[in-house]
Amino acid sequence: MASRPRTLYEKIWDAHVVETRDDGTALIYIDRHLVHEVTSPQAFEALRIAGRGVRRPELTLAVPDHNLPTTARVDAAGKPVPIADVESAAQLAALEVNAPAFGIRYIPATAKEQGIVHVVGPEQGFSLPGTTIVCGDSHTACHGGLGALAFGIGTSEVEHVLATQTLLLQQSKPMEVRVEGDLGPGVSAKDLILHIIGTIGAAGGSGYVIEYRGRVFERMTIEERLTVCNMSIEAGARAGLIAPDDVTFAYLKGRPMAPKGAEWDAAVAYWRSLHSDEGAVFAKSVTIDATTVEPSVTWGTSPEDVVAIGGRVPFPEDFADESKRVAAQKSLDYMGLVPGTPMTEVPIENVFIGSCTNSRIEDLRAAAAILKGRRKADNVRWAIVVPGSGLVKAQAEEEGLDRVFIDAGFEWREPGCSACLGMNPDKVPPGERCASTSNRNFVGRQGPGARTHLVSPAMAAAAAVTGRLADVRALV
Amino acid sequence: MEPLTRVEGRAIPLGLKNVDTDIIIPAKWLKTISREGLGRGAFEALRAEPGNVIDDPAYAGATLLIAGDNFGCGSSREHAAWALGDMGIRVVIAPSFSDIFSGNAVKNGILPVVLPQEAVDRLLDIAREGLAISVDLEAQTVTTPYQDRFTFTLDPFRRDCLLNGLDEVGLTMARGEAIGGFEASRTAAQPWLMRGTAAA
Ligand code: SF4
């Protein structure tokens, strides 16, 4: 009997249904759980109060990242540097105690494997195609770049997964974002996802799981696919996926936690079945022409506020609907921008290269290629590079990228979430602008009053050397 | 979780619309490691204003809170429910709630009651007199000393959880056998999936 053609999302979903309930929800098995210090303390506390344990400790991996300062972690004598912020220190200490107490593998802040959860998971081969992956962080969709169904959860759900290795979920609808053609020179995966969000809107994916399809994605490296999927939540989607292929398998092979030997072969054979069938139906489909994508920047306080670098700050009255006009005006006031200003005339005081969206080795290479032999402009007061993990950092140092950044006037930091969110010491001062490779430009995201312009790593480098938002293509 | 069948007590007549979770508990309180004690940070900005309704002694010991449309909108932080619970609030009455907030509320033993705006207005007046309002989850009614009687509905699953003090984790743990069966077949067919960190 030929079964109904299914989308990739439906295949992964079906493979994880433990049981379905009368109300249409399903108990879904969770294969991989990433835990960090901010959203886990109360989950562990609840387990302890109820006298419950962790059902499958080996399916959870704990690593500190959100609150961790990105300055040196050990002093000259090799002793750990204490963390000044009392609450951060308490959260970090809680994770360090909770993980081992519940039998969970914990990567300490000083280990070379430490890094941002969404960088560590793929890097260690913990995240695998076809698995369900959750984490108490909304950018968990990142792992969809490997063909995993990955999404963010809240603290109660963290507790639920720890205790039961499952979640009670309502199935989302499958959505296709099809990209036709190829990207032009100097246009990156980040530009593409910004363009996609700008096109479909910050709620364009609400209620859906997006599958990114088309030759562009097949030609991308895994790191580029992770960048694309990472920002699915900014389009409102529960998750984003790209079908695994030979590029995926080559990336994973030999990683510490990836399958080995005969199990590797069996895994690859299974992973090859993970693609949307011919004739599978998507509840929503959007087509984007890759050739129209330019290096992109955000001008406002929603990730959908995207404009090509050659464009101008929009006029609120240009928006068709009233609520968007009001929102645009508020955004412009917050961002301190005048409508009609060319984006390349917007001055930048801070540059942040990092976050789970763009802190992998290829991102650092792309930025370094622009910075080599150049220096940041004088009006750029603060420029930092925060590698996504200790392994990325070591690799970059081996390639001499750290020197390029330092010579260009950047600070070279320890891995962590850093200025992606204003929770650790790395903050953008009120009223100042930041060209940032992170994923959220919300009000106050990088610190109270901070003005964020989301860009790719190469564009961040271009902004650093020109002191304004700039078209990187003029610098290559 | 403490079962919730009937709650009778004074109500804080907040009345505001679009009370987002940042108003309920500001971001700086998210850096805690315990669910307890968050009541101190609840409505922090509002409470900084002299004569605010939250700290008004007329409503001391209130177990109910009455608000306007779209209560609990904004960020998904569960701390909002924890903070209300820590303040001693067991019932929030409003014309509408954000989905995420009402889910979080029920998970933490707080009953979200949806009533039409007119009913909410009437209850606000009564609350301002410092009179007790009573909520019966079994009967799904809200009653007042003036013999007002409003009925509300709640999703049967959520109602059951609140009435019996069942938490979702406990409910799923009761399905342990089904989960175990699923794991056993996985371990047999795709053992690598079950290795996780142990593979290294
Ligand atoms: S870098 Fe930003 S988005 Fe990524 S995990 Fe950290 S805080 Fe979340």
XYZ file of C-alpha atoms and ligand atoms in Angstrom:
684
model
C 0.000 0.000 0.000
C 1.417 3.339 -0.987
C 1.255 5.703 1.941
C 0.259 9.325 1.623
C 3.185 11.531 0.581
C 4.494 13.330 3.646
C 6.585 16.403 4.283
C 9.874 16.143 6.142
C 8.234 17.695 9.194
C 5.427 15.144 9.152
C 7.905 12.271 8.869
C 9.855 13.439 11.910
C 6.674 14.118 13.850
C 5.205 10.684 13.050
C 8.415 8.966 14.143
C 8.119 10.548 17.598
C 4.480 10.023 18.536
C 4.331 8.000 21.742
C 0.560 8.287 21.843
C -2.166 10.611 20.657
C -4.901 11.997 22.832
C -8.559 12.639 22.145
C -8.061 16.397 22.086
C -5.696 16.105 19.110
C -2.486 16.648 21.042
C 0.243 14.041 20.974
C 2.829 12.907 23.441
C 6.045 13.435 21.490
C 9.329 11.774 22.368
C 12.269 14.151 22.752
C 15.625 12.791 21.582
C 17.914 15.599 22.624
C 17.639 18.277 25.282
C 20.060 21.168 25.700
C 20.117 22.929 29.037
C 21.708 26.233 30.044
C 21.796 28.198 33.273
C 18.939 30.667 32.753
C 15.853 28.555 32.059
C 16.765 25.469 34.069
C 17.158 26.292 37.791
C 13.424 26.316 38.542
C 12.938 23.100 36.557
C 15.509 21.296 38.654
C 14.023 22.889 41.773
C 10.589 21.518 40.869
C 11.996 18.015 40.327
C 13.665 18.163 43.682
C 10.530 19.370 45.480
C 8.467 16.597 43.902
C 11.151 13.974 44.518
C 11.472 13.240 40.796
C 14.515 12.251 38.794
C 15.612 12.720 35.180
C 14.243 9.929 32.999
C 17.091 9.704 30.466
C 20.049 11.756 31.686
C 22.189 10.832 28.668
C 19.734 12.586 26.341
C 20.384 15.947 27.991
C 23.506 18.071 27.668
C 24.154 21.047 29.933
C 26.385 24.002 29.148
C 26.505 27.555 30.539
C 26.323 30.359 27.985
C 23.722 33.113 28.509
C 25.075 34.835 31.613
C 28.688 33.951 31.402
C 30.972 36.960 31.070
C 33.123 36.683 27.941
C 36.242 38.038 29.600
C 39.036 35.722 30.768
C 37.676 32.805 32.817
C 40.893 31.902 34.582
C 43.459 34.288 36.024
C 47.212 34.254 35.456
C 47.552 31.617 38.159
C 45.010 29.405 36.408
C 42.320 29.978 39.038
C 38.696 30.560 37.933
C 37.745 34.250 37.903
C 34.720 34.876 40.158
C 31.589 36.257 38.496
C 30.733 39.717 39.758
C 26.988 39.694 39.148
C 25.444 37.879 42.122
C 22.395 36.548 40.313
C 24.364 35.323 37.300
C 26.820 33.647 39.616
C 23.938 31.928 41.425
C 22.403 30.655 38.167
C 25.744 29.392 36.898
C 26.516 27.727 40.234
C 23.061 26.112 40.236
C 23.659 24.506 36.826
C 27.068 23.289 37.876
C 25.466 21.544 40.860
C 22.186 20.446 39.258
C 23.542 18.773 36.128
C 25.818 16.265 37.856
C 23.328 15.783 40.710
C 20.808 14.554 38.131
C 23.361 12.555 36.150
C 23.532 14.984 33.218
C 26.703 15.627 31.243
C 27.923 19.130 32.051
C 30.466 21.114 30.059
C 32.105 23.588 32.463
C 32.768 27.215 31.578
C 36.497 26.579 31.393
C 36.321 23.572 29.029
C 37.327 24.033 25.396
C 34.024 22.393 24.382
C 32.050 25.118 26.178
C 30.040 27.460 24.014
C 26.580 28.614 23.059
C 24.140 25.672 23.313
C 23.222 25.913 19.644
C 26.835 25.905 18.578
C 27.832 23.082 20.925
C 25.005 20.679 19.980
C 25.921 20.332 16.283
C 29.641 20.618 16.975
C 29.611 17.662 19.363
C 27.377 15.571 17.102
C 24.764 15.617 19.875
C 22.253 17.153 17.443
C 21.404 14.692 14.687
C 19.122 14.622 11.630
C 15.597 13.421 12.218
C 15.766 13.939 15.968
C 13.535 16.112 18.106
C 15.651 18.680 19.928
C 14.477 21.134 22.572
C 16.103 23.828 24.681
C 14.852 26.627 26.895
C 15.875 29.218 24.312
C 13.792 30.407 21.387
C 16.548 30.030 18.786
C 16.674 26.257 19.146
C 15.290 26.016 15.608
C 18.940 26.486 14.640
C 19.512 22.708 14.740
C 16.972 22.387 11.915
C 19.968 23.072 9.691
C 20.906 19.428 10.277
C 17.398 18.241 9.468
C 16.295 18.009 13.093
C 12.934 19.165 14.423
C 14.178 21.658 16.992
C 12.270 24.260 18.956
C 12.408 26.430 22.056
C 10.497 25.630 25.244
C 9.696 27.286 28.588
C 10.854 26.303 32.042
C 7.815 24.099 32.803
C 8.492 22.183 29.626
C 12.161 21.850 30.554
C 10.964 20.164 33.731
C 8.521 18.020 31.749
C 11.251 16.823 29.386
C 13.687 16.121 32.206
C 11.124 14.013 34.058
C 9.431 12.264 31.116
C 11.609 12.765 28.000
C 8.410 13.833 26.227
C 6.259 16.875 25.556
C 2.542 17.168 24.992
C 2.240 19.020 21.708
C -0.183 20.187 19.093
C 1.083 19.467 15.598
C 2.003 22.551 13.557
C 1.238 22.928 9.864
C 3.977 22.378 7.288
C 5.071 25.473 5.381
C 7.443 25.656 2.459
C 9.795 28.531 1.786
C 11.105 27.783 -1.667
C 14.034 29.801 -2.914
C 14.642 29.767 -6.655
C 17.955 30.604 -8.272
C 21.267 31.423 -6.651
C 22.515 34.182 -4.381
C 24.665 36.859 -5.925
C 28.304 37.419 -4.951
C 28.721 38.938 -1.482
C 25.235 37.846 -0.419
C 25.253 35.504 2.570
C 22.912 33.044 4.273
C 22.177 35.738 6.867
C 21.134 38.179 4.165
C 18.842 35.526 2.739
C 17.085 34.757 6.019
C 16.722 38.473 6.802
C 15.227 38.925 3.344
C 12.865 35.978 3.902
C 11.670 37.392 7.241
C 11.288 40.813 5.659
C 9.172 39.243 2.946
C 6.896 36.931 4.938
C 6.819 39.073 8.095
C 7.535 38.402 11.757
C 4.267 36.455 12.017
C 4.456 34.898 8.544
C 5.340 31.514 9.960
C 2.975 31.539 12.977
C 1.485 28.107 13.506
C 3.861 26.541 11.004
C 7.089 24.616 10.815
C 9.043 25.943 7.841
C 10.983 23.739 5.470
C 13.516 25.705 3.417
C 13.733 24.211 -0.054
C 15.639 24.893 -3.229
C 19.088 24.613 -4.730
C 20.436 27.483 -2.638
C 20.086 25.436 0.523
C 21.501 22.292 -1.043
C 24.606 24.281 -1.938
C 24.973 25.756 1.510
C 27.395 24.490 4.111
C 25.931 23.214 7.375
C 26.992 26.380 9.158
C 25.039 28.453 6.646
C 22.005 26.196 7.060
C 22.220 26.610 10.832
C 22.191 30.396 10.342
C 19.065 30.200 8.195
C 17.133 27.859 10.487
C 18.228 29.765 13.593
C 16.052 32.729 12.691
C 12.887 30.763 11.851
C 11.394 31.918 15.143
C 11.830 35.521 14.002
C 9.378 34.697 11.231
C 7.031 33.365 13.908
C 7.561 29.699 13.018
C 7.825 26.980 15.632
C 10.812 25.520 13.839
C 12.710 25.562 10.554
C 14.154 22.608 8.693
C 16.451 21.768 5.823
C 16.495 18.175 4.580
C 19.717 16.339 5.474
C 21.990 15.279 2.624
C 25.598 14.270 1.953
C 26.787 17.668 3.180
C 25.079 16.948 6.499
C 26.519 13.476 6.808
C 30.030 14.674 5.997
C 29.680 17.388 8.644
C 28.603 14.932 11.340
C 30.910 12.039 10.620
C 33.464 11.538 13.360
C 31.960 14.095 15.763
C 32.275 12.914 19.376
C 28.599 12.087 20.010
C 27.645 11.060 16.456
C 26.948 7.363 15.757
C 29.926 5.216 14.885
C 30.732 2.059 12.914
C 27.760 -0.021 11.811
C 25.419 2.347 13.649
C 26.711 5.207 11.513
C 25.828 3.334 8.341
C 22.378 2.481 9.660
C 21.851 6.080 10.718
C 22.844 7.433 7.297
C 20.532 4.964 5.588
C 17.679 6.250 7.764
C 18.626 9.888 7.289
C 18.449 9.449 3.524
C 14.707 8.852 3.880
C 14.299 12.234 5.571
C 13.025 14.529 2.847
C 9.600 15.686 1.757
C 8.027 13.183 -0.592
C 7.126 14.055 -4.155
C 3.574 15.376 -3.981
C 3.639 16.150 -0.254
C 1.277 18.990 0.562
C 2.378 22.140 2.372
C -0.301 24.172 4.114
C 1.449 27.346 2.997
C 4.053 27.982 0.364
C 6.148 31.051 -0.364
C 8.581 31.444 -3.239
C 11.538 33.791 -3.105
C 13.822 34.722 -5.985
C 17.389 34.450 -4.694
C 18.738 36.740 -7.385
C 16.824 39.684 -5.880
C 18.433 39.286 -2.450
C 20.923 41.987 -1.526
C 23.127 42.327 1.530
C 20.473 43.293 4.072
C 20.142 45.243 7.311
C 17.325 45.924 9.739
C 16.198 49.487 10.379
C 13.606 48.953 13.133
C 12.822 46.931 16.229
C 11.223 43.912 14.602
C 13.240 41.397 12.580
C 10.821 41.965 9.688
C 12.041 45.561 9.426
C 14.528 44.606 6.733
C 15.894 46.717 3.904
C 18.632 46.127 1.315
C 21.818 48.006 2.180
C 21.305 50.178 -0.908
C 17.884 51.203 0.408
C 16.661 53.972 2.677
C 15.018 54.288 6.066
C 11.323 53.887 5.217
C 8.594 56.463 5.721
C 5.902 55.185 8.119
C 3.223 56.400 5.713
C 4.543 53.976 3.075
C 3.094 51.041 4.988
C -0.311 49.893 3.879
C -1.821 49.006 7.208
C -2.411 51.342 10.086
C -0.944 49.188 12.840
C 2.294 48.821 10.888
C 2.442 52.600 10.368
C 2.169 53.159 14.093
C 4.738 50.439 14.827
C 7.134 51.880 12.231
C 6.914 55.343 13.771
C 7.610 53.911 17.223
C 10.546 51.929 15.849
C 12.010 54.960 14.120
C 11.707 57.026 17.294
C 13.449 54.326 19.297
C 16.101 53.846 16.641
C 16.634 57.583 16.222
C 16.349 57.362 12.451
C 15.022 59.892 9.967
C 12.875 58.486 7.128
C 14.519 58.706 3.726
C 18.079 58.482 5.054
C 20.212 56.117 2.946
C 21.102 53.120 5.113
C 24.766 53.606 4.220
C 24.661 56.973 6.003
C 23.686 55.476 9.351
C 26.706 55.798 11.696
C 27.664 52.876 13.942
C 29.333 53.071 17.358
C 29.402 49.382 18.247
C 29.998 46.155 16.369
C 29.140 42.717 17.698
C 30.200 39.578 15.865
C 28.822 36.553 17.666
C 25.618 34.741 18.836
C 24.280 31.328 17.853
C 23.294 32.816 14.486
C 26.774 33.834 13.370
C 29.668 32.785 15.608
C 30.995 29.708 13.847
C 34.316 29.440 12.078
C 32.965 30.333 8.645
C 31.359 33.455 10.109
C 34.646 34.515 11.654
C 36.472 33.821 8.400
C 33.984 35.929 6.457
C 34.408 38.866 8.837
C 38.197 38.494 8.999
C 38.447 38.479 5.198
C 37.004 42.004 5.188
C 39.025 43.199 8.174
C 42.401 41.929 7.054
C 44.773 44.867 6.671
C 42.086 47.327 7.764
C 41.142 49.011 11.027
C 37.851 49.932 12.594
C 36.799 53.534 12.065
C 37.442 55.993 14.897
C 33.758 56.498 15.638
C 33.377 52.775 16.345
C 33.969 52.759 20.065
C 33.415 49.109 20.870
C 33.918 46.158 18.561
C 33.955 42.584 19.835
C 34.187 39.118 18.378
C 32.774 36.341 20.504
C 33.409 32.866 19.091
C 30.511 30.443 19.491
C 32.569 27.863 21.347
C 36.018 27.190 22.685
C 36.615 24.900 19.716
C 35.683 27.639 17.263
C 37.998 29.974 19.153
C 40.893 27.522 19.018
C 40.342 26.915 15.302
C 40.267 30.653 14.608
C 43.471 31.169 16.563
C 45.123 28.386 14.633
C 44.211 30.213 11.433
C 45.465 33.528 12.827
C 42.030 35.141 12.688
C 42.358 36.430 16.243
C 45.304 38.557 15.083
C 43.289 39.960 12.204
C 40.499 40.981 14.564
C 42.815 42.404 17.214
C 44.830 44.326 14.613
C 41.563 45.743 13.292
C 40.735 47.055 16.756
C 38.347 44.307 17.877
C 38.325 42.622 21.261
C 38.767 38.849 21.064
C 36.544 37.235 23.688
C 35.672 33.962 25.385
C 32.630 32.023 24.067
C 29.088 32.803 25.207
C 25.865 34.592 24.254
C 27.460 37.943 25.000
C 25.774 40.989 23.475
C 23.024 38.932 21.831
C 20.964 39.692 24.916
C 21.513 42.141 27.729
C 21.913 39.505 30.437
C 25.676 39.510 30.927
C 28.191 42.361 31.122
C 28.374 42.765 27.301
C 25.806 45.469 26.627
C 25.351 48.212 24.068
C 25.048 51.617 25.815
C 21.670 53.423 25.707
C 21.067 55.414 22.527
C 24.052 53.905 20.715
C 23.873 51.802 17.578
C 25.268 48.349 17.079
C 25.835 46.463 13.846
C 25.151 43.020 15.230
C 25.299 39.525 13.768
C 22.724 38.315 16.319
C 19.082 37.503 15.667
C 16.878 39.949 17.584
C 16.574 43.697 17.254
C 13.854 44.087 19.886
C 13.719 47.172 22.072
C 16.360 46.796 24.783
C 17.553 43.394 23.589
C 21.236 44.380 23.621
C 20.838 46.550 26.708
C 18.350 49.252 27.769
C 18.007 51.827 24.993
C 20.402 49.969 22.661
C 19.755 50.330 18.912
C 20.400 47.124 17.006
C 20.952 46.695 13.273
C 21.009 43.021 12.349
C 23.586 42.148 9.700
C 25.800 39.320 8.437
C 29.359 38.869 9.748
C 30.902 40.372 6.595
C 28.509 43.328 6.795
C 29.387 43.814 10.475
C 33.045 43.947 9.476
C 32.231 46.425 6.712
C 30.367 48.607 9.222
C 33.353 48.469 11.557
C 35.829 49.732 8.972
C 33.591 52.421 7.489
C 31.983 53.525 10.761
C 28.613 53.367 9.032
C 26.350 50.634 7.769
C 28.030 49.718 4.504
C 27.745 47.490 1.469
C 30.380 44.842 1.937
C 30.579 44.347 -1.825
C 32.387 47.690 -2.085
C 35.149 46.362 0.151
C 36.025 43.049 -1.459
C 0.086 21.259 43.365
C -2.619 22.488 45.717
C -6.091 21.605 44.396
C -8.316 24.571 43.604
C -12.044 24.100 44.031
C -13.356 27.278 45.643
C -11.641 30.573 46.261
C -13.284 33.304 48.284
C -11.549 36.520 49.163
C -10.776 40.086 48.404
C -9.753 41.025 44.900
C -7.223 43.563 43.694
C -9.153 45.775 41.234
C -6.303 46.350 38.780
C -8.604 46.877 35.799
C -5.829 47.728 33.305
C -5.785 46.390 29.755
C -2.807 44.687 28.085
C -0.989 43.978 31.325
C 2.081 42.303 29.831
C 4.346 39.880 31.633
C 6.982 42.591 31.915
C 4.540 44.620 34.016
C 3.721 41.542 36.100
C 7.380 40.742 36.675
C 10.169 42.865 35.142
C 13.035 41.191 33.297
C 15.551 41.819 36.027
C 13.708 39.305 38.207
C 14.276 36.552 35.660
C 17.751 35.960 36.978
C 16.558 33.925 39.916
C 17.039 30.280 40.680
C 13.841 29.704 42.633
C 10.125 30.069 41.937
C 9.637 31.391 45.418
C 10.004 34.995 46.518
C 9.075 36.496 43.139
C 6.063 38.207 44.719
C 8.461 40.903 45.877
C 9.155 41.824 42.263
C 5.535 41.563 41.090
C 4.199 44.779 39.523
C 7.379 46.511 40.606
C 6.971 49.579 38.388
C 3.327 50.006 39.330
C 4.077 49.673 43.007
C 6.668 52.427 42.796
C 3.743 54.839 42.368
C 2.324 56.182 45.627
C -1.229 55.078 46.348
C -1.073 52.171 43.887
C -3.791 49.568 43.979
C -1.494 46.589 44.565
C -0.196 47.797 47.922
C -3.459 49.395 49.036
C -4.158 48.001 52.531
C -7.828 47.767 51.567
C -6.896 44.735 49.469
C -4.311 43.177 51.754
C -4.358 39.393 51.609
C -6.266 39.384 48.302
C -6.493 36.015 46.586
C -8.070 37.360 43.400
C -6.950 39.873 40.807
C -9.243 41.570 38.294
C -7.794 43.017 35.095
C -8.694 44.244 31.614
C -8.333 42.657 28.194
C -5.315 40.610 27.109
C -3.861 39.922 30.530
C -0.407 38.310 30.479
C 0.542 39.286 26.922
C 4.170 39.739 25.861
C 7.085 37.508 26.724
C 6.333 33.887 27.606
C 8.077 34.043 30.971
C 6.513 31.650 33.413
C 7.839 33.878 36.175
C 4.655 35.918 35.739
C 2.566 33.037 37.071
C 5.102 32.283 39.793
C 5.099 35.917 40.894
C 1.301 36.069 41.105
C 1.234 32.781 43.001
C 3.872 34.062 45.371
C 1.707 37.146 46.022
C -1.056 34.786 47.084
C -3.195 35.193 43.949
C -5.173 32.051 43.044
C -7.641 33.516 40.533
C -7.282 36.168 37.839
C -10.468 37.487 36.252
C -10.282 39.324 32.910
C -12.178 39.655 29.622
C -9.298 37.849 27.855
C -5.862 36.380 28.488
C -2.827 35.660 26.378
C -2.734 31.931 25.534
C 0.713 31.386 26.927
C -0.113 33.098 30.181
C -3.286 31.126 30.804
C -1.375 27.890 30.144
C 1.347 28.924 32.556
C -1.229 30.009 35.133
C -3.005 26.645 35.160
C 0.310 24.804 35.344
C 0.998 26.735 38.506
C -2.360 26.349 40.182
C -3.804 29.720 39.186
C -7.261 29.875 37.648
C -7.796 32.280 34.724
C -11.472 33.246 34.578
C -12.738 34.807 31.366
C -15.854 36.954 31.779
C -17.467 39.568 29.537
C -16.334 43.169 30.038
C -19.631 44.187 31.762
C -19.229 41.425 34.320
C -15.607 42.381 34.877
C -16.630 46.033 35.365
C -19.244 45.035 37.908
C -16.712 42.875 39.782
C -14.204 45.731 39.751
C -16.786 47.952 41.510
C -17.463 45.326 44.124
C -13.777 44.648 44.645
C -13.205 48.377 45.181
C -15.644 48.220 48.078
C -13.263 45.704 49.645
C -15.901 42.974 49.526
C -15.135 39.295 49.014
C -15.759 37.671 45.669
C -16.201 33.978 45.439
C -15.181 31.659 42.626
C -16.387 28.087 42.428
C -14.503 26.035 39.865
C -16.728 23.003 40.265
C -19.832 25.033 39.392
C -17.809 27.425 37.180
C -19.391 30.461 38.776
C -18.315 33.784 40.212
C -20.614 35.171 42.901
C -20.725 38.329 45.028
C -22.305 39.423 48.298
C -24.860 41.324 46.157
C -26.070 38.021 44.713
C -24.467 38.583 41.306
C -23.792 35.262 39.649
C -21.611 34.972 36.545
C -20.745 31.700 34.863
C -17.535 30.931 33.017
C -16.068 27.960 31.202
C -12.647 26.399 31.284
C -11.143 23.707 29.088
C -12.119 20.387 30.793
C -8.530 19.157 30.929
C -7.310 22.318 32.627
C -10.285 22.292 34.975
C -9.554 18.725 35.949
C -5.892 19.534 36.602
C -6.803 22.478 38.849
C -9.609 20.688 40.708
C -7.425 17.718 41.506
C -4.147 19.523 41.928
C -2.682 17.462 39.084
C 0.429 18.758 37.453
C 1.237 17.962 33.840
C 4.497 16.284 34.690
C 2.735 13.916 37.084
C 0.072 13.166 34.470
C 2.654 12.300 31.841
C 4.665 10.248 34.312
C 1.556 8.129 34.718
C 2.047 7.228 31.026
C 5.459 5.824 31.875
C 4.649 2.423 30.437
C 3.803 3.803 27.001
C 6.965 5.904 27.032
C 9.008 2.889 28.109
C 7.546 0.838 25.250
C 8.449 3.541 22.770
C 11.993 3.683 24.120
C 12.392 -0.086 23.970
C 11.439 -0.252 20.305
C 13.774 2.630 19.525
C 16.656 1.037 21.360
C 16.110 -2.105 19.307
C 15.725 -0.430 15.910
C 17.834 2.743 16.152
C 20.135 2.379 19.150
C 22.195 5.453 18.252
C 19.195 7.644 18.972
C 19.200 6.577 22.598
C 22.901 7.047 23.255
C 23.058 10.824 23.439
C 26.004 12.075 25.452
C 26.982 8.495 26.270
C 28.135 8.063 22.654
C 31.207 10.182 23.332
S 23.243 33.655 21.416
Fe 21.314 34.708 21.803
S 19.716 33.569 20.746
Fe 21.572 32.297 20.829
S 21.285 30.992 22.606
Fe 22.392 32.799 23.278
S 20.830 34.267 23.935
Fe 19.786 32.660 22.772
